[in-house]
XYZ file of C-alpha atoms in Angstrom:
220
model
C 43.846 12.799 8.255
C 45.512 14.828 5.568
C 44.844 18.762 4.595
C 42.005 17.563 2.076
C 39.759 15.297 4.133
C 40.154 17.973 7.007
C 39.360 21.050 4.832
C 36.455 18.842 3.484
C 35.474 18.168 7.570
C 36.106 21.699 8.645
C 33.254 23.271 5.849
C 30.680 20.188 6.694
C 31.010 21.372 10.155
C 30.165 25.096 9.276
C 27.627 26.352 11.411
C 27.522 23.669 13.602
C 28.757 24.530 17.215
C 31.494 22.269 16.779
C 32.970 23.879 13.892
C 31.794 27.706 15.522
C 33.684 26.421 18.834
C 36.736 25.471 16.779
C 37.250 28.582 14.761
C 36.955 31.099 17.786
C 39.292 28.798 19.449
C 41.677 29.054 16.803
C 41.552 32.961 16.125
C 41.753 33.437 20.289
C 45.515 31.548 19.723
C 46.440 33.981 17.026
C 44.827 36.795 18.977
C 46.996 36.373 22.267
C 49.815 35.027 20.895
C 51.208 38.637 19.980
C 55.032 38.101 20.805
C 57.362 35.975 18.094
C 57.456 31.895 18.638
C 54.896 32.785 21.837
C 53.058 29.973 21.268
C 53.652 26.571 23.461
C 52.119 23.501 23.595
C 52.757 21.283 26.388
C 50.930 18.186 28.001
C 51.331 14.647 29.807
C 54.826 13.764 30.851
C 53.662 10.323 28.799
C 51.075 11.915 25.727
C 53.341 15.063 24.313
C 51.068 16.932 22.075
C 53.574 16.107 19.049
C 50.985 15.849 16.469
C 48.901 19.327 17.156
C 52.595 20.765 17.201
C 53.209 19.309 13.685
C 50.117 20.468 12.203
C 50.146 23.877 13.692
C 53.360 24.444 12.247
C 52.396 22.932 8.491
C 49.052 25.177 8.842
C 50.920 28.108 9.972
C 53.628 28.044 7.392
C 51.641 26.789 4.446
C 49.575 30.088 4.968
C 53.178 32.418 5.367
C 52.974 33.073 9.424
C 56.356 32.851 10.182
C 56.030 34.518 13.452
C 53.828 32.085 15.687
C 55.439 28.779 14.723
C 54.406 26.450 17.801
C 57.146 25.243 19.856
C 56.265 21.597 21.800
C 57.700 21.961 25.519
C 58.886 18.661 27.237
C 59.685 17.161 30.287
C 62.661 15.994 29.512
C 64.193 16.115 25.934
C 67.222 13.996 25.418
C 70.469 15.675 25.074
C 70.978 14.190 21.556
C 67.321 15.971 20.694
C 67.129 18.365 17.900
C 66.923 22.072 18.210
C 63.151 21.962 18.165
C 62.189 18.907 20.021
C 64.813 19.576 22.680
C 62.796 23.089 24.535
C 62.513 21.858 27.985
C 60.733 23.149 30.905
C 63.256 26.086 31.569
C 61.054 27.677 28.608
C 57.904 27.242 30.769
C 59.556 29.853 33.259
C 60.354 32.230 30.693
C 57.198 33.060 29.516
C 55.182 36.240 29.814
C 52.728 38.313 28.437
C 52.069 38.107 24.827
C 52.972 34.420 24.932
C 50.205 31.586 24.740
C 50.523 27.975 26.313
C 48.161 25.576 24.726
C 47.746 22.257 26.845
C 46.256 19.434 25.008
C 45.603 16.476 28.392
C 42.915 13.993 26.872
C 42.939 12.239 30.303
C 42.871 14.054 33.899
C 45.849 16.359 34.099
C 48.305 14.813 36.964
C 48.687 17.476 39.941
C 52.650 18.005 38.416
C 51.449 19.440 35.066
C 48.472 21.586 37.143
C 51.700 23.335 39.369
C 53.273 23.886 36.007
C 50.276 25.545 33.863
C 49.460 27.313 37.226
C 52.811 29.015 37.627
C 52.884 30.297 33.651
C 49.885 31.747 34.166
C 50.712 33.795 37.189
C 53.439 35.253 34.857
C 51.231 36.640 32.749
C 50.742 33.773 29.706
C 47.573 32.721 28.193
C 46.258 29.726 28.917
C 44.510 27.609 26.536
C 43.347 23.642 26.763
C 41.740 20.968 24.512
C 40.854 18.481 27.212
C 38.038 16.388 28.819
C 36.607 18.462 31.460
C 38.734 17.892 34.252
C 37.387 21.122 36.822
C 41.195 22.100 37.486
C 42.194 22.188 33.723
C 39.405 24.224 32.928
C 39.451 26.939 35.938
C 43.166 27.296 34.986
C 41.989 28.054 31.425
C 41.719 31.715 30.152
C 39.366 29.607 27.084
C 38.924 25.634 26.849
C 37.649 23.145 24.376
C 35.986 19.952 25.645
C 36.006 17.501 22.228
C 33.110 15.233 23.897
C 30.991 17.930 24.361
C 31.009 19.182 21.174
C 31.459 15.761 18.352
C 28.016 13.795 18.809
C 28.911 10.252 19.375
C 29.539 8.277 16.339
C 30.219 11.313 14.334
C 33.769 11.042 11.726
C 34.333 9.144 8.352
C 32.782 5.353 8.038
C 35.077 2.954 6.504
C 33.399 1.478 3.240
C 34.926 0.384 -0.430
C 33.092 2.034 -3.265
C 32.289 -0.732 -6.032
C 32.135 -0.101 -9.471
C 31.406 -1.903 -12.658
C 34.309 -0.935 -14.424
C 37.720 -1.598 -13.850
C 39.059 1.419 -12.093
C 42.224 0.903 -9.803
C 40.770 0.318 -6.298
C 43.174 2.255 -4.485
C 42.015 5.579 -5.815
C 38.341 4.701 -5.227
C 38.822 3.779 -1.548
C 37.030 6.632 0.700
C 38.675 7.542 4.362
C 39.438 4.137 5.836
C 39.685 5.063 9.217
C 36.809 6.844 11.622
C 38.627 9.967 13.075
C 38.011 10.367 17.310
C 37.055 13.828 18.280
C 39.736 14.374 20.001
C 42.175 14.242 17.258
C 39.231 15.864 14.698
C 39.131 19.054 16.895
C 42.881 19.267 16.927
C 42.737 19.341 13.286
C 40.040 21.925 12.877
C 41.747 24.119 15.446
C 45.071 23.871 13.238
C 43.297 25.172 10.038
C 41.479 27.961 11.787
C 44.756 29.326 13.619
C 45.794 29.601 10.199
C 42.801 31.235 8.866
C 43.274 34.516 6.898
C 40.481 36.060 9.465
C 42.261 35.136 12.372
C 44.790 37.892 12.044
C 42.196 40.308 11.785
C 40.906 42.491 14.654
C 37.511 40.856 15.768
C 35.348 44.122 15.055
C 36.629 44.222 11.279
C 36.052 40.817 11.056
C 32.486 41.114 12.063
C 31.800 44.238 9.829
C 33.547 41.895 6.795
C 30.925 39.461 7.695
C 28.315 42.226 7.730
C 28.777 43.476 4.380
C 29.073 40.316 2.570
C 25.633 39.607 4.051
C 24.358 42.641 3.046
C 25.688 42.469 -0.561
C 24.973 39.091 -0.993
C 28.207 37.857 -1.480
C 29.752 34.733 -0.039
C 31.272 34.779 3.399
């Protein structure tokens, strides 16, 4: 899903708890993560998060937040890796306060990752997790998103050619061919609202913002 289909997702989704569940999520990551390149994602020794970590980034930089690019921690980067895909586990013991480690485990978290999410917490680090509910996961969890809880089933883009009478080049008349999971949709919507002008702001301004547009009648 590119920037355009997801922005187009993200505002169909607006007051729905989905999209509400998504957003907070996203401002709690820019809220805790208060110390420079403190936020890590980390998951499955076999399912690396690498495509939240690439879309956190693009969101993050597109909007000119230089200072919470994501940094993917793995189990075992190859020697030959390049600076930012080779951050091993020594960067798991490192962490402290200020620091944020977002685990994204669509399947039940083996008891290996649990020890390792378990000890960055006791130092101190936030722990966030997009998962599916697994009791450990979430208890270890300062705040957690559960995707099947929140997309009704069914719900993403439907895969249909648009005809017309004319002759128009059917490539650029072709809607979203693919139906997007909810566990990939809520990674994207998560991205864009980490990267949300609001986010950086203090929660009580933000609500008094809110306030005052209601009151005035202009759009929030």
């Amino acid at each position: 899903m590119d920037l355009t289909r997801a922005s187009l997702l993200r505002e169909m989704l607006t007051g729905t708890e989905l999209g509400s569940r998504t957003t907070e999520f996203g401002y709690s990551l820019r809220r805790f993560t208060t110390r420079r390149s403190g936020l890590m994602l980390f998951g499955p020794v076999d399912d690396e998060p690498w495509h939240l970590t690439a879309h956190l980034d693009d969101e993050l930089h597109r909007a000119g937040i230089e200072d919470m690019r994501p940094s993917l921690v793995r189990w075992a980067p190859p020697p030959d890796a390049p600076p930012h895909l080779a951050i091993g586990l020594d960067r798991l013991r490192d962490s402290g306060r200020g620091e944020s480690l977002l685990v994204v485990a669509e399947d039940n978290p083996a008891p290996t990752l649990l020890e390792r999410i378990s000890d960055v917490r006791r130092r101190g680090t936030t722990i966030f997790s997009i998962g599916n509910g697994d009791s450990e996961l979430t208890s270890l969890s300062h705040e957690a998103l559960v995707p099947e809880l929140l997309v009704p089933d069914g719900f993403g883009w439907t895969s249909r050619r648009i005809e017309y009478d004319h002759d128009e080049p059917r490539s650029a008349l072709t809607e979203v061919e693919t139906q997007t999971e909810g566990f990939e949709m809520t990674q994207h919507l998560v991205s864009l609202a980490a990267a949300d002008e609001e986010a950086g702001r203090a929660g009580w301004r933000r609500r008094l913002r809110t306030a005052i547009e209601r009151l005035s009648g202009e759009p929030g």
